[in-house]
GROMACS .gro file of C-alpha atoms in nm:
model
  337
    1MET     CA    1  13.344   9.993   7.670
    2LYS     CA    2  13.457   9.728   7.425
    3LYS     CA    3  13.191   9.661   7.173
    4PRO     CA    4  13.035   9.304   7.220
    5THR     CA    5  13.026   9.030   6.954
    6ILE     CA    6  12.744   8.808   6.856
    7SER     CA    7  12.751   8.485   6.650
    8LEU     CA    8  12.472   8.493   6.381
    9VAL     CA    9  12.320   8.190   6.207
   10LEU     CA   10  12.094   8.183   5.905
   11GLY     CA   11  11.855   7.929   6.044
   12ASP     CA   12  11.698   7.671   5.819
   13PRO     CA   13  11.818   7.779   5.443
   14ALA     CA   14  11.483   7.631   5.298
   15GLY     CA   15  11.298   7.927   5.447
   16ILE     CA   16  11.294   8.308   5.504
   17GLY     CA   17  11.601   8.312   5.760
   18PRO     CA   18  11.844   8.427   5.485
   19GLU     CA   19  11.625   8.671   5.380
   20LEU     CA   20  11.550   8.827   5.753
   21VAL     CA   21  11.906   8.816   5.796
   22ALA     CA   22  11.989   9.045   5.489
   23LYS     CA   23  11.680   9.277   5.575
   24VAL     CA   24  11.843   9.299   5.939
   25LEU     CA   25  12.221   9.348   5.850
   26SER     CA   26  12.148   9.589   5.541
   27LYS     CA   27  12.062   9.850   5.818
   28ASP     CA   28  12.392  10.048   5.903
   29GLU     CA   29  12.299  10.092   6.275
   30ASN     CA   30  12.264   9.721   6.334
   31ARG     CA   31  12.603   9.644   6.195
   32LYS     CA   32  12.765   9.931   6.379
   33LYS     CA   33  12.638   9.835   6.728
   34VAL     CA   34  12.776   9.521   6.747
   35ASN     CA   35  13.055   9.335   6.591
   36ILE     CA   36  12.899   9.003   6.422
   37ILE     CA   37  13.049   8.647   6.314
   38ILE     CA   38  12.807   8.525   6.074
   39ILE     CA   39  12.823   8.121   6.027
   40ALA     CA   40  12.704   8.009   5.711
   41ASP     CA   41  12.729   7.893   5.343
   42GLU     CA   42  12.816   8.207   5.170
   43ARG     CA   43  12.592   8.098   4.872
   44GLU     CA   44  12.301   8.095   5.110
   45LEU     CA   45  12.384   8.446   5.265
   46LEU     CA   46  12.405   8.594   4.917
   47LYS     CA   47  12.080   8.393   4.818
   48GLY     CA   48  11.912   8.581   5.120
   49MET     CA   49  12.035   8.911   4.972
   50GLU     CA   50  11.933   8.861   4.627
   51ILE     CA   51  11.578   8.739   4.762
   52ALA     CA   52  11.579   9.054   4.985
   53GLN     CA   53  11.732   9.281   4.687
   54LEU     CA   54  11.939   9.443   4.961
   55LYS     CA   55  12.322   9.395   5.031
   56PHE     CA   56  12.555   9.463   5.325
   57PRO     CA   57  12.961   9.428   5.345
   58TYR     CA   58  13.096   9.137   5.505
   59LYS     CA   59  13.457   9.005   5.506
   60GLN     CA   60  13.534   8.618   5.487
   61ILE     CA   61  13.779   8.486   5.714
   62LYS     CA   62  13.922   8.143   5.842
   63GLU     CA   63  13.833   8.039   6.192
   64ALA     CA   64  14.208   8.059   6.326
   65MET     CA   65  14.172   8.427   6.285
   66LEU     CA   66  13.908   8.462   6.527
   67PRO     CA   67  14.147   8.483   6.829
   68ASN     CA   68  14.313   8.761   6.748
   69LEU     CA   69  14.037   8.941   6.520
   70VAL     CA   70  14.016   9.327   6.474
   71PHE     CA   71  13.661   9.397   6.332
   72GLU     CA   72  13.634   9.699   6.084
   73GLU     CA   73  13.339   9.922   6.199
   74GLY     CA   74  13.033   9.782   6.062
   75VAL     CA   75  13.158   9.500   5.876
   76PRO     CA   76  13.067   9.158   5.989
   77VAL     CA   77  13.288   8.866   5.927
   78LEU     CA   78  13.189   8.541   5.761
   79ILE     CA   79  13.310   8.187   5.850
   80ASP     CA   80  13.215   8.007   5.520
   81HIS     CA   81  13.066   7.670   5.634
   82LYS     CA   82  12.978   7.431   5.380
   83CYS     CA   83  12.761   7.138   5.527
   84THR     CA   84  12.925   6.810   5.543
   85ASN     CA   85  12.655   6.625   5.353
   86PRO     CA   86  12.724   6.595   4.983
   87LEU     CA   87  12.366   6.692   4.874
   88PRO     CA   88  12.262   7.007   4.756
   89LEU     CA   89  12.067   7.220   5.000
   90GLU     CA   90  11.682   7.220   4.887
   91TYR     CA   91  11.426   7.501   4.925
   92GLY     CA   92  11.076   7.523   5.039
   93LYS     CA   93  11.081   7.179   5.204
   94SER     CA   94  11.239   6.993   5.480
   95THR     CA   95  11.530   6.782   5.417
   96VAL     CA   96  11.803   6.564   5.573
   97GLN     CA   97  12.074   6.795   5.459
   98ASN     CA   98  11.918   7.109   5.567
   99GLY     CA   99  11.876   6.964   5.911
  100GLN     CA  100  12.249   6.880   5.899
  101TYR     CA  101  12.317   7.217   5.786
  102MET     CA  102  12.125   7.402   6.081
  103LEU     CA  103  12.288   7.170   6.330
  104GLU     CA  104  12.632   7.207   6.208
  105THR     CA  105  12.631   7.611   6.204
  106LEU     CA  106  12.418   7.613   6.504
  107GLN     CA  107  12.699   7.402   6.696
  108LYS     CA  108  12.958   7.637   6.535
  109ALA     CA  109  12.798   7.944   6.686
  110VAL     CA  110  12.802   7.781   7.056
  111ASP     CA  111  13.148   7.661   7.031
  112PHE     CA  112  13.265   7.997   6.915
  113THR     CA  113  13.065   8.172   7.228
  114LEU     CA  114  13.204   7.909   7.465
  115LYS     CA  115  13.543   7.985   7.339
  116GLY     CA  116  13.484   8.381   7.408
  117TYR     CA  117  13.489   8.471   7.053
  118SER     CA  118  13.123   8.606   7.077
  119GLN     CA  119  12.918   8.686   7.410
  120ALA     CA  120  12.569   8.574   7.232
  121ILE     CA  121  12.404   8.405   6.949
  122CYS     CA  122  12.102   8.525   6.745
  123PHE     CA  123  11.961   8.279   6.484
  124ALA     CA  124  11.687   8.287   6.209
  125PRO     CA  125  11.398   8.051   6.219
  126LEU     CA  126  11.463   7.664   6.242
  127ASN     CA  127  11.259   7.357   6.150
  128LYS     CA  128  11.231   7.090   6.418
  129GLN     CA  129  11.146   6.843   6.159
  130ALA     CA  130  11.445   6.906   5.926
  131MET     CA  131  11.686   6.913   6.232
  132HIS     CA  132  11.542   6.566   6.372
  133MET     CA  133  11.597   6.417   6.020
  134GLY     CA  134  11.945   6.583   6.006
  135GLY     CA  135  12.028   6.413   6.350
  136LEU     CA  136  11.897   6.594   6.635
  137LYS     CA  137  11.861   6.354   6.937
  138TYR     CA  138  11.681   6.581   7.150
  139ARG     CA  139  11.312   6.699   7.146
  140ASP     CA  140  11.407   7.057   7.066
  141GLU     CA  141  11.709   7.259   7.020
  142LEU     CA  142  11.716   7.401   7.379
  143HIS     CA  143  11.798   7.105   7.547
  144TRP     CA  144  12.029   7.025   7.275
  145PHE     CA  145  12.196   7.356   7.365
  146ALA     CA  146  12.180   7.254   7.744
  147GLU     CA  147  12.382   6.955   7.644
  148LEU     CA  148  12.656   7.144   7.422
  149THR     CA  149  12.727   7.373   7.704
  150GLY     CA  150  12.729   7.132   7.976
  151PHE     CA  151  12.451   7.295   8.157
  152LYS     CA  152  12.247   7.028   8.401
  153ASP     CA  153  11.986   7.257   8.596
  154PHE     CA  154  11.640   7.380   8.485
  155VAL     CA  155  11.604   7.536   8.145
  156CYS     CA  156  11.299   7.690   7.970
  157GLU     CA  157  11.201   7.824   7.647
  158LEU     CA  158  11.107   8.211   7.695
  159ASN     CA  159  10.888   8.394   7.496
  160VAL     CA  160  10.928   8.789   7.487
  161VAL     CA  161  10.660   9.053   7.338
  162ASP     CA  162  10.773   9.411   7.397
  163ASP     CA  163  10.871   9.423   7.755
  164ILE     CA  164  10.699   9.116   7.866
  165TRP     CA  165  10.892   8.788   7.924
  166ALA     CA  166  10.697   8.446   7.964
  167GLY     CA  167  10.837   8.118   8.114
  168ARG     CA  168  10.700   7.795   8.193
  169VAL     CA  169  10.735   7.513   8.450
  170THR     CA  170  10.653   7.243   8.180
  171SER     CA  171  10.701   7.262   7.823
  172HIS     CA  172  10.700   7.037   7.534
  173ILE     CA  173  10.483   6.749   7.682
  174PRO     CA  174  10.139   6.602   7.629
  175PHE     CA  175   9.861   6.787   7.803
  176LYS     CA  176   9.792   6.469   8.002
  177ASP     CA  177  10.136   6.482   8.176
  178ILE     CA  178  10.105   6.826   8.305
  179VAL     CA  179   9.982   6.788   8.631
  180SER     CA  180  10.204   6.505   8.708
  181SER     CA  181  10.515   6.678   8.592
  182LEU     CA  182  10.448   7.010   8.821
  183SER     CA  183  10.649   7.020   9.139
  184ILE     CA  184  10.744   7.303   9.399
  185GLU     CA  185  11.105   7.252   9.301
  186GLY     CA  186  11.007   7.355   8.902
  187VAL     CA  187  10.808   7.644   9.042
  188VAL     CA  188  11.093   7.799   9.221
  189ASP     CA  189  11.358   7.711   8.926
  190GLY     CA  190  11.114   7.893   8.706
  191ILE     CA  191  11.072   8.185   8.895
  192GLU     CA  192  11.445   8.205   8.963
  193LEU     CA  193  11.534   8.152   8.586
  194LEU     CA  194  11.303   8.428   8.492
  195ASN     CA  195  11.448   8.690   8.754
  196LYS     CA  196  11.774   8.601   8.638
  197THR     CA  197  11.713   8.649   8.248
  198LEU     CA  198  11.537   8.970   8.314
  199LYS     CA  199  11.853   9.087   8.497
  200GLN     CA  200  12.072   8.979   8.213
  201ALA     CA  201  11.839   9.178   7.999
  202GLY     CA  202  11.890   9.493   8.188
  203VAL     CA  203  11.585   9.486   8.428
  204GLU     CA  204  11.741   9.573   8.736
  205ASN     CA  205  11.451   9.452   8.976
  206PRO     CA  206  11.216   9.257   8.803
  207LYS     CA  207  10.849   9.190   8.896
  208ILE     CA  208  10.745   8.841   8.816
  209ALA     CA  209  10.366   8.689   8.833
  210VAL     CA  210  10.288   8.320   8.833
  211GLN     CA  211   9.978   8.164   8.690
  212ALA     CA  212   9.751   7.937   8.889
  213LEU     CA  213   9.657   7.587   8.708
  214ASN     CA  214   9.287   7.541   8.773
  215PRO     CA  215   8.998   7.751   8.689
  216HIS     CA  216   8.938   8.050   8.919
  217GLY     CA  217   9.254   7.950   9.070
  218GLY     CA  218   9.136   7.632   9.214
  219GLU     CA  219   8.881   7.810   9.463
  220ASN     CA  220   9.073   7.709   9.762
  221GLY     CA  221   9.099   7.361   9.669
  222LEU     CA  222   8.722   7.318   9.507
  223PHE     CA  223   8.845   7.271   9.149
  224GLY     CA  224   9.200   7.118   9.214
  225ASP     CA  225   9.452   7.159   9.499
  226GLU     CA  226   9.783   7.209   9.267
  227GLU     CA  227   9.757   7.599   9.378
  228ILE     CA  228   9.775   7.483   9.740
  229THR     CA  229  10.034   7.202   9.757
  230ILE     CA  230  10.256   7.320   9.468
  231ILE     CA  231  10.235   7.667   9.339
  232LYS     CA  232  10.179   7.895   9.649
  233PRO     CA  233  10.487   7.646   9.835
  234GLY     CA  234  10.703   7.754   9.543
  235ILE     CA  235  10.599   8.152   9.535
  236LYS     CA  236  10.677   8.135   9.942
  237ILE     CA  237  11.052   7.976   9.846
  238ALA     CA  238  11.107   8.250   9.582
  239LYS     CA  239  11.002   8.543   9.808
  240GLU     CA  240  11.186   8.401  10.094
  241ARG     CA  241  11.498   8.423   9.838
  242GLY     CA  242  11.446   8.784   9.773
  243ILE     CA  243  11.268   8.768   9.462
  244ASP     CA  244  10.958   9.016   9.382
  245VAL     CA  245  10.702   8.747   9.291
  246TYR     CA  246  10.305   8.774   9.281
  247GLY     CA  247  10.040   8.520   9.236
  248PRO     CA  248   9.924   8.262   9.151
  249TYR     CA  249   9.664   8.457   8.941
  250PRO     CA  250   9.372   8.278   8.722
  251ALA     CA  251   9.503   8.214   8.342
  252ASP     CA  252   9.201   8.427   8.197
  253THR     CA  253   9.292   8.748   8.408
  254THR     CA  254   9.692   8.716   8.409
  255MET     CA  255   9.732   8.982   8.150
  256LYS     CA  256   9.520   9.214   8.325
  257GLU     CA  257   9.743   9.175   8.644
  258VAL     CA  258  10.040   9.213   8.433
  259GLN     CA  259   9.925   9.538   8.298
  260ARG     CA  260   9.794   9.661   8.637
  261LEU     CA  261  10.130   9.586   8.847
  262GLY     CA  262  10.369   9.642   8.570
  263ILE     CA  263  10.496   9.293   8.564
  264HIS     CA  264  10.808   9.228   8.356
  265GLY     CA  265  10.776   8.820   8.383
  266VAL     CA  266  10.543   8.538   8.393
  267LEU     CA  267  10.546   8.181   8.494
  268SER     CA  268  10.289   7.983   8.349
  269MET     CA  269  10.259   7.603   8.431
  270TYR     CA  270  10.201   7.464   8.034
  271HIS     CA  271  10.317   7.549   7.704
  272ASP     CA  272  10.009   7.749   7.598
  273GLN     CA  273   9.858   7.879   7.916
  274PHE     CA  274  10.024   8.237   7.861
  275ALA     CA  275  10.146   8.210   7.529
  276THR     CA  276   9.798   8.263   7.396
  277ALA     CA  277   9.742   8.593   7.529
  278LEU     CA  278  10.106   8.702   7.489
  279LYS     CA  279  10.080   8.619   7.106
  280LEU     CA  280   9.764   8.814   7.066
  281LEU     CA  281   9.948   9.102   7.199
  282GLY     CA  282  10.197   9.106   6.902
  283PHE     CA  283  10.265   8.783   6.742
  284GLU     CA  284  10.466   8.972   6.464
  285ARG     CA  285  10.703   9.110   6.736
  286GLY     CA  286  10.738   8.777   6.939
  287VAL     CA  287  11.094   8.667   7.026
  288THR     CA  288  11.205   8.321   7.188
  289VAL     CA  289  11.503   8.363   7.421
  290GLN     CA  290  11.658   8.004   7.523
  291GLY     CA  291  11.647   8.018   7.897
  292GLY     CA  292  11.863   7.885   8.167
  293ILE     CA  293  12.171   7.810   7.964
  294PRO     CA  294  12.497   7.990   8.019
  295ILE     CA  295  12.506   8.210   7.694
  296PRO     CA  296  12.216   8.425   7.569
  297ILE     CA  297  12.053   8.277   7.239
  298ALA     CA  298  11.755   8.410   7.071
  299THR     CA  299  11.535   8.390   6.774
  300ALA     CA  300  11.221   8.507   6.620
  301ASN     CA  301  10.908   8.363   6.779
  302HIS     CA  302  10.764   8.220   6.417
  303GLY     CA  303  10.852   7.925   6.203
  304THR     CA  304  11.063   7.898   5.891
  305ALA     CA  305  10.773   7.983   5.647
  306TYR     CA  306  10.864   7.763   5.358
  307ASP     CA  307  10.608   7.874   5.142
  308MET     CA  308  10.742   8.209   5.142
  309TYR     CA  309  11.082   8.120   5.036
  310GLY     CA  310  11.229   8.343   4.758
  311LYS     CA  311  10.918   8.597   4.752
  312ASN     CA  312  11.061   8.883   4.937
  313LYS     CA  313  10.777   8.905   5.176
  314ALA     CA  314  10.899   8.822   5.503
  315THR     CA  315  10.872   9.070   5.778
  316PRO     CA  316  11.183   9.123   5.985
  317GLN     CA  317  11.027   9.263   6.303
  318ALA     CA  318  11.050   8.985   6.521
  319PHE     CA  319  11.391   8.898   6.403
  320GLN     CA  320  11.506   9.251   6.448
  321THR     CA  321  11.377   9.237   6.800
  322ALA     CA  322  11.563   8.904   6.881
  323PHE     CA  323  11.884   9.069   6.729
  324ASP     CA  324  11.835   9.358   6.971
  325ILE     CA  325  11.766   9.151   7.261
  326VAL     CA  326  12.081   8.937   7.214
  327VAL     CA  327  12.291   9.244   7.158
  328ASN     CA  328  12.145   9.391   7.485
  329MET     CA  329  12.245   9.099   7.684
  330ALA     CA  330  12.586   9.066   7.529
  331THR     CA  331  12.642   9.430   7.612
  332ASN     CA  332  12.542   9.361   7.974
  333ILE     CA  333  12.761   9.060   7.975
  334LEU     CA  334  13.076   9.284   7.896
  335LYS     CA  335  12.944   9.549   8.137
  336ASN     CA  336  12.939   9.316   8.421
  337LYS     CA  337  13.254   9.150   8.366
   0.00000   0.00000   0.00000
């Protein structure tokens, strides 16, 4: 089978992203299992190697070469992208130019993938404040990616630790708006998105658990009726569509049920409901997958760590896992073509 190709972006140059990229790509096995298009200012790539005190081979090419490119074994190619903002990039803080740099390199990665030059995208940690300073008009990168890819349906940030994937019906909204934002359709969409993404990641028969909203799962309407009017009807529809789905489970016992039943994916009702338990399971291994959009995109589930810039103290475990997930999903795309 043809080897997959991924586009790789350094994330925020002011943080630990370039260092993480150097630590992951310095491993021969990572460079040999996938073809890699790096989209970055070469100076930032080299700074990452300098900070990590590690090197790896790469070849700088022009964008015009991508349609007919033949990769050398274990040698990523670099598209040397200089930010259109004339101000120099700065380190250890959020700036307009750093935000523009992130947006420009990510947009190229999406463009390359839509054109078929790569099958998936892996990016190092971003900083939302810098991205908004640099011109991001959406509340987060996920909804921007949906716009760039022309995707109009349900999208959801998925968090992954080990073999457990977590999605949610509502995400970056105030807590007071959660109940009014829930719907049967939203529950069904969330279950279907998890099921589809798990299959893309190689899980043949996903098992999905859904969380209740209220204490004790509502106690048959005593503590709230959203389980009766919204969540259970959504689960019923998903089951009728052939999805192996369970619940709703009270939030404080969901992880126990996940472990007992061998659940692959959990759908919560709001941002932190299941994420707290998941991150306690292994925050340093956590990955974020941009769920729903038509191309696989993943990153480490932690921030830019501005205070660690230049210190060679960044642990690459989560970024390595994100890299592995993206490679796996890209491989499955080619396998299923």
